[in-house]
Coordinates of C-alpha atoms in Angstrom, one line a residue:
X1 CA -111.2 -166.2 114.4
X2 CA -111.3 -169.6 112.6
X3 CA -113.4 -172.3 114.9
X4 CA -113.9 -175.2 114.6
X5 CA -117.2 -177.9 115.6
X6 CA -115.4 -180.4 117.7
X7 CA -115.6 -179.0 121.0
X8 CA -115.3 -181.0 124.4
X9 CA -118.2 -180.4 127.1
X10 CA -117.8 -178.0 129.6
X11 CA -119.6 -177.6 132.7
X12 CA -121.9 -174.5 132.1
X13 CA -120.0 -172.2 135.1
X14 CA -116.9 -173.4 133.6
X15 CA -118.0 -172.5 130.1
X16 CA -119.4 -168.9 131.8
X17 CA -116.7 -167.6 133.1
X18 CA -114.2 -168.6 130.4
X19 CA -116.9 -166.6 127.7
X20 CA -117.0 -163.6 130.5
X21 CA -113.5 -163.4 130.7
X22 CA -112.8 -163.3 127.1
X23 CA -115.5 -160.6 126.8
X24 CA -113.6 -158.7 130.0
X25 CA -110.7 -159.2 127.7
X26 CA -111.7 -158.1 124.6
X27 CA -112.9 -154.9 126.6
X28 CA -109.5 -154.2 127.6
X29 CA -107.9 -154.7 124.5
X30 CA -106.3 -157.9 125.0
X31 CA -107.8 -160.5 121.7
X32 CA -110.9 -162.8 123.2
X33 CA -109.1 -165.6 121.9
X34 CA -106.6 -165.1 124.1
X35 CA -108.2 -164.5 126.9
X36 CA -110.6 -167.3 126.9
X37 CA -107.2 -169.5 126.8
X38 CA -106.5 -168.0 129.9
X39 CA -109.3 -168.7 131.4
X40 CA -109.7 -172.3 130.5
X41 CA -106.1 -172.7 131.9
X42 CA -106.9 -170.5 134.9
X43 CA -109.6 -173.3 135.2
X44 CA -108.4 -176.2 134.7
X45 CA -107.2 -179.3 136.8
X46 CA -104.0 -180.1 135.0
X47 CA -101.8 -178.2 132.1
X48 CA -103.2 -179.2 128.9
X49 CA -101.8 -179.4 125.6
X50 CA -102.3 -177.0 122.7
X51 CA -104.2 -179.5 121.0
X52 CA -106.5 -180.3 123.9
X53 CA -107.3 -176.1 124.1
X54 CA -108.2 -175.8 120.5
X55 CA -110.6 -179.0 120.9
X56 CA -112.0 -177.6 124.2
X57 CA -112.4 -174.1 123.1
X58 CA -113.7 -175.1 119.3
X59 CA -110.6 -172.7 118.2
X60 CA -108.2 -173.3 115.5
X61 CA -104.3 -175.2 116.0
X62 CA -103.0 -171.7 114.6
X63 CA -105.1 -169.4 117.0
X64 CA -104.4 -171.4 119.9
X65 CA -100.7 -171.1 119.1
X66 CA -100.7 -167.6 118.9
X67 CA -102.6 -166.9 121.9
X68 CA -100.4 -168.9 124.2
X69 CA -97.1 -167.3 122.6
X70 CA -98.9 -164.0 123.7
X71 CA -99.9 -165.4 127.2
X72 CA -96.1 -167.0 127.7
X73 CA -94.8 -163.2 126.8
X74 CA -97.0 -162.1 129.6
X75 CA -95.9 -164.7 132.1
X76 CA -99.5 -165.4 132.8
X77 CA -99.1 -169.0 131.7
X78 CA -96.1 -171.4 131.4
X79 CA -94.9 -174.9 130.0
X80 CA -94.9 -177.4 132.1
X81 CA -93.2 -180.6 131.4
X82 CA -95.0 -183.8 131.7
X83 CA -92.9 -187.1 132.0
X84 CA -93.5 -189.3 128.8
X85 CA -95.0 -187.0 126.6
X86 CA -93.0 -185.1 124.2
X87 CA -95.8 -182.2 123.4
X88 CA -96.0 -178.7 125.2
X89 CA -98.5 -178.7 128.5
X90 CA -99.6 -175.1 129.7
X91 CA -101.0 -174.2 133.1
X92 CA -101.9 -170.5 134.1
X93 CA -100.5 -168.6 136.6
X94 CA -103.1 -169.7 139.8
X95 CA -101.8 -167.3 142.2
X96 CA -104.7 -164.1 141.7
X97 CA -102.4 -161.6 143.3
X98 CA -99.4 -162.8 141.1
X99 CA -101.7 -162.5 138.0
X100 CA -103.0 -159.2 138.7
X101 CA -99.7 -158.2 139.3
X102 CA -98.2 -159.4 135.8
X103 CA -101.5 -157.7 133.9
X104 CA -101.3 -154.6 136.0
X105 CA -97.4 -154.5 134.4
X106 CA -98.0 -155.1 130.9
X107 CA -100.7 -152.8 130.7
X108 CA -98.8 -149.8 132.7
X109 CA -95.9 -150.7 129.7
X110 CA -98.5 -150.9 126.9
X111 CA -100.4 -147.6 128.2
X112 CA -99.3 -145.4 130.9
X113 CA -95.4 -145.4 130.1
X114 CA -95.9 -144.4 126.5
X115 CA -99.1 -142.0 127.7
X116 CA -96.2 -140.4 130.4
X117 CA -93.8 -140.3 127.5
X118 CA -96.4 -138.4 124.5
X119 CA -96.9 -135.5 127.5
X120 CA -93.4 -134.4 128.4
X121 CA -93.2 -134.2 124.9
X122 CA -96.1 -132.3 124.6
X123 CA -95.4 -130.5 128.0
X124 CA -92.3 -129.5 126.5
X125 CA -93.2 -128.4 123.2
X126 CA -96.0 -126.1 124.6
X127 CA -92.8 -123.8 126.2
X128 CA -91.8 -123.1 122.5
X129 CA -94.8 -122.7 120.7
X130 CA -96.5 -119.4 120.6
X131 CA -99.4 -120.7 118.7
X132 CA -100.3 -123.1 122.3
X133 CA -102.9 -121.3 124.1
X134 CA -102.4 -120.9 128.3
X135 CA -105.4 -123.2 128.9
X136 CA -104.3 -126.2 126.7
X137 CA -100.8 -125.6 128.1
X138 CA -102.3 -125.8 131.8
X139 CA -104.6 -128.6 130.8
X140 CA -101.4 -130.6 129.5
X141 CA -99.0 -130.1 132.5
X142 CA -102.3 -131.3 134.6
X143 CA -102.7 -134.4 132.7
X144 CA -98.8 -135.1 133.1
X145 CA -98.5 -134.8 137.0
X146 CA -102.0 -136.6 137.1
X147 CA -100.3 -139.4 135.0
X148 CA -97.2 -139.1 137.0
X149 CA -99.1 -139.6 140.1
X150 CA -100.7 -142.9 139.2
X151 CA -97.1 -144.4 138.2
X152 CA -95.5 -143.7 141.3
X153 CA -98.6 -144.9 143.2
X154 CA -98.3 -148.3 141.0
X155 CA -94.3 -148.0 141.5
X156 CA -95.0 -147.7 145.6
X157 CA -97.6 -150.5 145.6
X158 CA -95.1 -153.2 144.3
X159 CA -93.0 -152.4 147.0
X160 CA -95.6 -153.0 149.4
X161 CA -95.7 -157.0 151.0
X162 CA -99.4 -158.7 149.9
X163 CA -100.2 -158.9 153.7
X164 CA -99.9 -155.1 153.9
X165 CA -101.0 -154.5 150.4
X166 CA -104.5 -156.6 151.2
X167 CA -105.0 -154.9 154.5
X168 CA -104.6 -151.4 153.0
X169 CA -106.9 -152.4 150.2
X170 CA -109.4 -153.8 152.6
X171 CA -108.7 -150.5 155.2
X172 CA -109.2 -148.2 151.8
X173 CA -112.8 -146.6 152.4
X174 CA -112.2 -146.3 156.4
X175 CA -109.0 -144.3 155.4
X176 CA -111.4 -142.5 152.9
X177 CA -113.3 -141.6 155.9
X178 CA -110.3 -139.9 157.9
X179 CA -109.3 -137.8 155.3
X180 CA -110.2 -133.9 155.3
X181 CA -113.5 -133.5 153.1
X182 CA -112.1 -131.7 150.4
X183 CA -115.1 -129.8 147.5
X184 CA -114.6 -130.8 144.4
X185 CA -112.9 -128.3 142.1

């Protein structure tokens, strides 16, 4: 990443959490550049031009552009017009729930769709090859329906309003409770 030494001040918490979550980022695969953008906008009062991020952040014109093309992609940030001024403004999506939502989507697309399609595959080439022994045949179908299981739980959950879907998160370790103890296999 090209930076440059004209940065505007931050207040330190500000400056924190926009460092943290381009480490979280960068953990998840998504580039830190980009998610430090995100976080400034998540942050910040009022949209704010391209120009005005790559001053803030101390981050190149060009890496700044790219990051907010991947960020509008994502819907996590949009333009926002502002009455007398010709250049692009971007504000971040503010809504949490909205923005987990949209991150929880791109990454089932970028990970568990393409993980769901590699195992049929797999689950289906194990029926016609001899040289596939029983336990990594077994071992595949498990990983498939395990898979399977977690994209009709996400599938389910965007059907479910926020009102129910935050009192079933917050009711989640008293249902816990309820259940049957089952031992672990």
């Amino acid at each position: 990443m090209t930076e440059t030494t004209d940065k505007k001040k931050l207040a330190p918490t500000v400056e924190r959490f926009i460092l943290h979550w381009g480490d979280m980022g960068d953990e998840w695969g998504v580039n830190r550049s980009v998610s430090q953008i995100h976080g400034l906008l998540y942050l910040a009062e009022a949209p704010m031009t391209a120009e005005d991020i790559a001053e803030t952040l101390g981050m190149a014109r060009s890496n700044v552009s790219n990051s907010i093309k991947q960020l509008l992609t994502l819907s996590l940030i949009r333009r926002v017009p502002i009455l007398g001024d010709r250049r692009d403004h971007f504000e971040a999506e503010t809504d949490i729930w909205e923005m987990a939502a949209r991150i929880a989507a791109a990454r089932k697309e970028r990970e568990i769709d393409p993980a769901i399609a590699a195992l049929r595959a797999c689950v289906t080439d194990t029926a016609d090859d001899p040289t596939i022994s029983p336990v990594a045949s077994r071992r595949l179908r498990e990983m498939l329906v395990f898979t399977e299981l977690v994209e009709r739980w996400y599938t389910q959950m965007l059907k479910v309003p926020r009102p129910r879907l935050i009192a079933l998160i917050r009711l989640g370790e008293k249902i816990v409770n309820l259940l049957p103890s089952a031992k672990s296999k």
